[in-house]
Amino acid sequence: MDTLTSVNHNVADQKEWMPINGTDYIELYVSNSKQAAHYYKTAFGFQSLAYAGLETGIRDRESYVVVQDKIRLILTSPLNSGSEIGKHIDDHGDGVKVIALWVDDATTAYEQAISRGARHFMYPTEESDDFGKVMRSGIYTYGEVVHIFVERKEYHGIFLPGFRKWETVYNPTDTGLKYVDHMVGNVAMGRMNEWVDFYEKVMGFKQILSFDDKDISTEYTALMSKVMSNGNGRIKFPINEPAAGLKKSQVEEYLDFYEGEGVQHIAVATNNIIETVTELKSRGVEFLKVPKSYYENLLSRVGDIDEDVHTLSELGILVDRDDEGYLLQIFTKTVNPRPTMFFEIIQRKGANSFGKGNFKALFEAIEREQALRGTL
Ligand code: FE2
């Protein structure tokens, strides 16, 4: 049974009213930015980049920016009660607020999006300091998540105006993470197509893949997913919605605990998943486990691969193949007290898909975690 539908591998004909160069940064609202920054440095190998807070004249929030190759995370906490950031944390726990997109023209991107029906978040705003100027604007997407368009061609500072370089004595080495491969949104039942339409009609994205509940189901739970991508293919946003199953799916669990729609996982790419995952594990990052039986018929399923199956099995790394090559992937346990957001580590060796062949093993692993939490 193969119900995977390849809708459009050729996105060159995409209407480019909003060309996007790539992911600019991801901002998480967290309850303790200082400790979160320490965690992402220590556990994931991010490097200190920039800081904004009381010492830089910001009175209402503190933000640490950490970087690893092309991945930039902002970790922001409020400094006072009754703030919007605090409300966000109270409602959702720690989570992604901003998926910032790097554009050449943040004003046009905003105007195009608004004229096509996007909900306003931030008017085009120029910010400047000694290192030049940045233009930013923003729109809402699913839940309370926003896209901020960042135009930085006239800026040469460390990150953004208002931030100063964050210099630290403690600088753990990186773990080989390179760039954001994709970011997945969980939306409410029946709303996936609404957000697919949003990315098509407002952002000019194309649907590149679709999975229905027959693709993504176990004995107990199911979900559906469609993958949206921009013109250059650097932005990939799978959108998940729960499907009817015997028990509560991971997407429903997320929606319950996040108390709304939001970012489920951030997939980050590495050029050497064995080295990266070995390092992450040694630093305390916890991953979902698949049973050893997964590896027994692995090679007959995916064909020849460069990696040693025993090593993959020891680390719990999953493999899948499509028409163009294969990929290796592994998923962390949720990184927050609420069972909401997690990370995926992915290495692509030609494959441009998302590991459909691993869905069943993966979701059974998630169900084992859910059972421990009493949320299945
Ligand atoms: Fe993923």
Short mmCIF file of N, CA, C and O in Angstrom, two decimals, residues 204-276:
data_model
loop_
_atom_site.label_atom_id
_atom_site.label_comp_id
_atom_site.label_asym_id
_atom_site.label_seq_id
_atom_site.Cartn_x
_atom_site.Cartn_y
_atom_site.Cartn_z
N GLY A 204 2.80 31.67 -1.20
CA GLY A 204 3.26 31.17 -2.50
C GLY A 204 4.00 29.85 -2.43
O GLY A 204 4.74 29.49 -3.34
N PHE A 205 3.83 29.11 -1.33
CA PHE A 205 4.47 27.80 -1.19
C PHE A 205 3.73 26.76 -2.04
O PHE A 205 2.58 26.98 -2.45
N LYS A 206 4.40 25.63 -2.26
CA LYS A 206 3.77 24.50 -2.95
C LYS A 206 3.74 23.30 -2.01
O LYS A 206 4.64 23.10 -1.20
N GLN A 207 2.70 22.50 -2.18
CA GLN A 207 2.65 21.24 -1.44
C GLN A 207 3.55 20.24 -2.15
O GLN A 207 3.39 19.99 -3.34
N ILE A 208 4.53 19.68 -1.43
CA ILE A 208 5.45 18.72 -2.08
C ILE A 208 5.17 17.28 -1.70
O ILE A 208 5.57 16.37 -2.39
N LEU A 209 4.50 17.07 -0.58
CA LEU A 209 4.18 15.70 -0.17
C LEU A 209 2.90 15.69 0.63
O LEU A 209 2.51 16.69 1.22
N SER A 210 2.27 14.53 0.65
CA SER A 210 1.05 14.38 1.42
C SER A 210 1.03 12.97 2.01
O SER A 210 1.35 12.00 1.33
N PHE A 211 0.69 12.86 3.28
CA PHE A 211 0.56 11.57 3.92
C PHE A 211 -0.82 11.49 4.56
O PHE A 211 -1.23 12.44 5.24
N ASP A 212 -1.51 10.41 4.32
CA ASP A 212 -2.81 10.30 4.97
C ASP A 212 -2.72 9.35 6.16
O ASP A 212 -1.65 8.86 6.52
N ASP A 213 -3.88 9.11 6.77
CA ASP A 213 -3.86 8.32 8.01
C ASP A 213 -3.50 6.86 7.77
O ASP A 213 -3.20 6.14 8.70
N LYS A 214 -3.52 6.42 6.48
CA LYS A 214 -3.06 5.05 6.21
C LYS A 214 -1.54 4.97 6.24
O LYS A 214 -0.96 3.96 6.60
N ASP A 215 -0.89 6.08 5.84
CA ASP A 215 0.57 6.12 5.89
C ASP A 215 1.06 6.22 7.33
O ASP A 215 2.07 5.63 7.70
N ILE A 216 0.38 7.06 8.10
CA ILE A 216 0.87 7.40 9.43
C ILE A 216 -0.10 6.86 10.46
O ILE A 216 -0.90 7.59 11.04
N SER A 217 -0.05 5.55 10.66
CA SER A 217 -0.91 5.01 11.70
C SER A 217 -0.26 3.78 12.30
O SER A 217 0.54 3.10 11.69
N THR A 218 -0.61 3.53 13.54
CA THR A 218 -0.23 2.31 14.22
C THR A 218 -1.53 1.59 14.54
O THR A 218 -2.60 1.99 14.09
N GLU A 219 -1.42 0.57 15.36
CA GLU A 219 -2.62 -0.14 15.79
C GLU A 219 -3.59 0.82 16.50
O GLU A 219 -4.79 0.66 16.44
N TYR A 220 -3.02 1.87 17.14
CA TYR A 220 -3.83 2.70 18.03
C TYR A 220 -4.10 4.12 17.55
O TYR A 220 -5.15 4.68 17.81
N THR A 221 -3.09 4.73 16.91
CA THR A 221 -3.24 6.16 16.65
C THR A 221 -2.89 6.50 15.21
O THR A 221 -2.24 5.74 14.52
N ALA A 222 -3.33 7.68 14.79
CA ALA A 222 -3.12 8.08 13.39
C ALA A 222 -3.00 9.60 13.29
O ALA A 222 -3.47 10.34 14.15
N LEU A 223 -2.34 10.04 12.23
CA LEU A 223 -2.32 11.46 11.92
C LEU A 223 -2.17 11.64 10.42
O LEU A 223 -1.85 10.70 9.70
N MET A 224 -2.41 12.85 9.97
CA MET A 224 -2.26 13.18 8.56
C MET A 224 -1.30 14.35 8.46
O MET A 224 -1.19 15.15 9.38
N SER A 225 -0.61 14.44 7.33
CA SER A 225 0.40 15.48 7.19
C SER A 225 0.54 15.90 5.73
O SER A 225 0.46 15.07 4.83
N LYS A 226 0.74 17.20 5.51
CA LYS A 226 1.09 17.71 4.19
C LYS A 226 2.30 18.60 4.34
O LYS A 226 2.41 19.35 5.31
N VAL A 227 3.21 18.51 3.37
CA VAL A 227 4.47 19.24 3.47
C VAL A 227 4.46 20.40 2.48
O VAL A 227 4.30 20.19 1.28
N MET A 228 4.66 21.60 3.00
CA MET A 228 4.68 22.81 2.17
C MET A 228 6.12 23.30 2.04
O MET A 228 6.88 23.27 3.01
N SER A 229 6.47 23.78 0.83
CA SER A 229 7.85 24.23 0.62
C SER A 229 7.87 25.50 -0.20
O SER A 229 7.02 25.72 -1.06
N ASN A 230 8.88 26.32 0.05
CA ASN A 230 9.02 27.57 -0.72
C ASN A 230 9.75 27.30 -2.03
O ASN A 230 10.15 26.17 -2.33
N GLY A 231 9.98 28.35 -2.80
CA GLY A 231 10.53 28.22 -4.14
C GLY A 231 11.90 27.59 -4.21
O GLY A 231 12.16 26.73 -5.05
N ASN A 232 12.83 27.99 -3.32
CA ASN A 232 14.17 27.42 -3.39
C ASN A 232 14.29 26.12 -2.59
O ASN A 232 15.37 25.53 -2.54
N GLY A 233 13.20 25.70 -1.96
CA GLY A 233 13.19 24.41 -1.25
C GLY A 233 13.87 24.45 0.11
O GLY A 233 13.93 23.44 0.81
N ARG A 234 14.38 25.62 0.51
CA ARG A 234 15.09 25.67 1.80
C ARG A 234 14.13 25.70 2.98
O ARG A 234 14.51 25.42 4.11
N ILE A 235 12.89 26.13 2.73
CA ILE A 235 11.89 26.16 3.80
C ILE A 235 10.92 25.02 3.57
O ILE A 235 10.28 24.94 2.52
N LYS A 236 10.84 24.11 4.54
CA LYS A 236 9.89 23.01 4.44
C LYS A 236 9.09 22.95 5.74
O LYS A 236 9.66 22.81 6.82
N PHE A 237 7.78 23.09 5.59
CA PHE A 237 6.88 23.10 6.75
C PHE A 237 5.85 21.97 6.63
O PHE A 237 4.80 22.17 6.01
N PRO A 238 6.11 20.80 7.17
CA PRO A 238 5.03 19.82 7.28
C PRO A 238 3.97 20.32 8.26
O PRO A 238 4.30 20.91 9.30
N ILE A 239 2.70 20.11 7.91
CA ILE A 239 1.58 20.49 8.78
C ILE A 239 0.85 19.20 9.16
O ILE A 239 0.36 18.49 8.27
N ASN A 240 0.78 18.91 10.45
CA ASN A 240 0.12 17.69 10.93
C ASN A 240 -1.24 18.00 11.51
O ASN A 240 -1.41 19.01 12.20
N GLU A 241 -2.18 17.09 11.31
CA GLU A 241 -3.41 17.15 12.11
C GLU A 241 -3.72 15.74 12.59
O GLU A 241 -3.34 14.76 11.94
N PRO A 242 -4.36 15.62 13.75
CA PRO A 242 -4.68 14.27 14.25
C PRO A 242 -5.75 13.62 13.40
O PRO A 242 -6.56 14.31 12.77
N ALA A 243 -5.73 12.29 13.33
CA ALA A 243 -6.79 11.56 12.65
C ALA A 243 -7.41 10.61 13.68
O ALA A 243 -6.80 10.29 14.71
N ALA A 244 -8.62 10.18 13.39
CA ALA A 244 -9.32 9.32 14.33
C ALA A 244 -8.56 8.01 14.52
O ALA A 244 -8.13 7.38 13.57
N GLY A 245 -8.37 7.60 15.76
CA GLY A 245 -7.71 6.34 16.08
C GLY A 245 -8.32 5.77 17.34
O GLY A 245 -9.17 6.39 17.97
N LEU A 246 -7.87 4.57 17.71
CA LEU A 246 -8.42 3.94 18.91
C LEU A 246 -8.01 4.68 20.17
O LEU A 246 -8.72 4.71 21.16
N LYS A 247 -6.81 5.28 20.12
CA LYS A 247 -6.32 5.99 21.30
C LYS A 247 -5.87 7.39 20.89
O LYS A 247 -5.87 7.75 19.73
N LYS A 248 -5.46 8.16 21.89
CA LYS A 248 -5.09 9.55 21.64
C LYS A 248 -3.74 9.64 20.94
O LYS A 248 -2.75 9.10 21.40
N SER A 249 -3.71 10.33 19.81
CA SER A 249 -2.47 10.41 19.04
C SER A 249 -1.53 11.43 19.65
O SER A 249 -1.92 12.28 20.45
N GLN A 250 -0.27 11.34 19.21
CA GLN A 250 0.74 12.29 19.69
C GLN A 250 0.36 13.73 19.35
O GLN A 250 0.67 14.65 20.10
N VAL A 251 -0.33 13.94 18.24
CA VAL A 251 -0.72 15.31 17.88
C VAL A 251 -1.78 15.82 18.84
O VAL A 251 -1.73 16.97 19.30
N GLU A 252 -2.73 14.94 19.19
CA GLU A 252 -3.74 15.35 20.17
C GLU A 252 -3.11 15.64 21.53
O GLU A 252 -3.48 16.58 22.22
N GLU A 253 -2.15 14.79 21.91
CA GLU A 253 -1.46 15.01 23.19
C GLU A 253 -0.77 16.37 23.17
O GLU A 253 -0.85 17.15 24.12
N TYR A 254 -0.13 16.66 22.05
CA TYR A 254 0.54 17.97 21.91
C TYR A 254 -0.48 19.10 22.05
O TYR A 254 -0.29 20.05 22.81
N LEU A 255 -1.57 19.01 21.30
CA LEU A 255 -2.57 20.09 21.30
C LEU A 255 -3.16 20.28 22.69
O LEU A 255 -3.41 21.41 23.12
N ASP A 256 -3.36 19.17 23.41
CA ASP A 256 -3.88 19.25 24.78
C ASP A 256 -2.91 19.98 25.70
O ASP A 256 -3.31 20.84 26.49
N PHE A 257 -1.63 19.59 25.62
CA PHE A 257 -0.67 20.15 26.58
C PHE A 257 -0.13 21.51 26.16
O PHE A 257 0.23 22.32 27.01
N TYR A 258 -0.06 21.75 24.86
CA TYR A 258 0.38 23.07 24.40
C TYR A 258 -0.78 24.06 24.51
O TYR A 258 -0.60 25.26 24.47
N GLU A 259 -1.98 23.49 24.66
CA GLU A 259 -3.22 24.27 24.73
C GLU A 259 -3.37 25.12 23.48
O GLU A 259 -3.64 26.32 23.54
N GLY A 260 -3.16 24.46 22.34
CA GLY A 260 -3.34 25.14 21.07
C GLY A 260 -2.38 24.59 20.04
O GLY A 260 -1.62 23.66 20.30
N GLU A 261 -2.48 25.20 18.85
CA GLU A 261 -1.62 24.78 17.75
C GLU A 261 -0.23 25.38 17.93
O GLU A 261 -0.09 26.45 18.50
N GLY A 262 0.78 24.68 17.42
CA GLY A 262 2.12 25.22 17.56
C GLY A 262 3.16 24.34 16.89
O GLY A 262 2.82 23.36 16.20
N VAL A 263 4.42 24.70 17.10
CA VAL A 263 5.52 23.97 16.49
C VAL A 263 5.79 22.69 17.27
O VAL A 263 6.06 22.72 18.46
N GLN A 264 5.70 21.56 16.55
CA GLN A 264 5.91 20.26 17.17
C GLN A 264 7.38 19.87 17.21
O GLN A 264 7.89 19.45 18.24
N HIS A 265 8.06 19.96 16.07
CA HIS A 265 9.49 19.67 16.11
C HIS A 265 10.29 20.49 15.12
O HIS A 265 9.77 20.96 14.12
N ILE A 266 11.53 20.69 15.50
CA ILE A 266 12.51 21.38 14.66
C ILE A 266 13.49 20.31 14.21
O ILE A 266 14.13 19.66 15.05
N ALA A 267 13.59 20.10 12.90
CA ALA A 267 14.53 19.11 12.37
C ALA A 267 15.79 19.83 11.95
O ALA A 267 15.76 20.77 11.16
N VAL A 268 16.91 19.40 12.51
CA VAL A 268 18.19 20.04 12.21
C VAL A 268 19.09 19.03 11.52
O VAL A 268 19.14 17.86 11.88
N ALA A 269 19.81 19.52 10.50
CA ALA A 269 20.61 18.62 9.67
C ALA A 269 22.05 18.54 10.16
O ALA A 269 22.59 19.49 10.71
N THR A 270 22.64 17.37 9.95
CA THR A 270 24.06 17.16 10.21
C THR A 270 24.66 16.46 9.00
O THR A 270 23.94 15.81 8.23
N ASN A 271 25.97 16.58 8.84
CA ASN A 271 26.66 15.83 7.77
C ASN A 271 27.16 14.48 8.25
O ASN A 271 27.68 13.70 7.47
N ASN A 272 27.06 14.24 9.56
CA ASN A 272 27.52 12.97 10.11
C ASN A 272 26.68 12.62 11.33
O ASN A 272 27.02 12.97 12.46
N ILE A 273 25.57 11.94 11.08
CA ILE A 273 24.61 11.72 12.16
C ILE A 273 25.18 10.81 13.25
O ILE A 273 24.83 10.97 14.42
N ILE A 274 26.07 9.90 12.88
CA ILE A 274 26.64 9.01 13.90
C ILE A 274 27.48 9.81 14.89
O ILE A 274 27.31 9.69 16.11
N GLU A 275 28.33 10.68 14.37
CA GLU A 275 29.15 11.51 15.27
C GLU A 275 28.27 12.47 16.08
O GLU A 275 28.46 12.64 17.28
N THR A 276 27.31 13.10 15.40
CA THR A 276 26.46 14.08 16.08
C THR A 276 25.66 13.43 17.21
O THR A 276 25.62 13.94 18.33
#
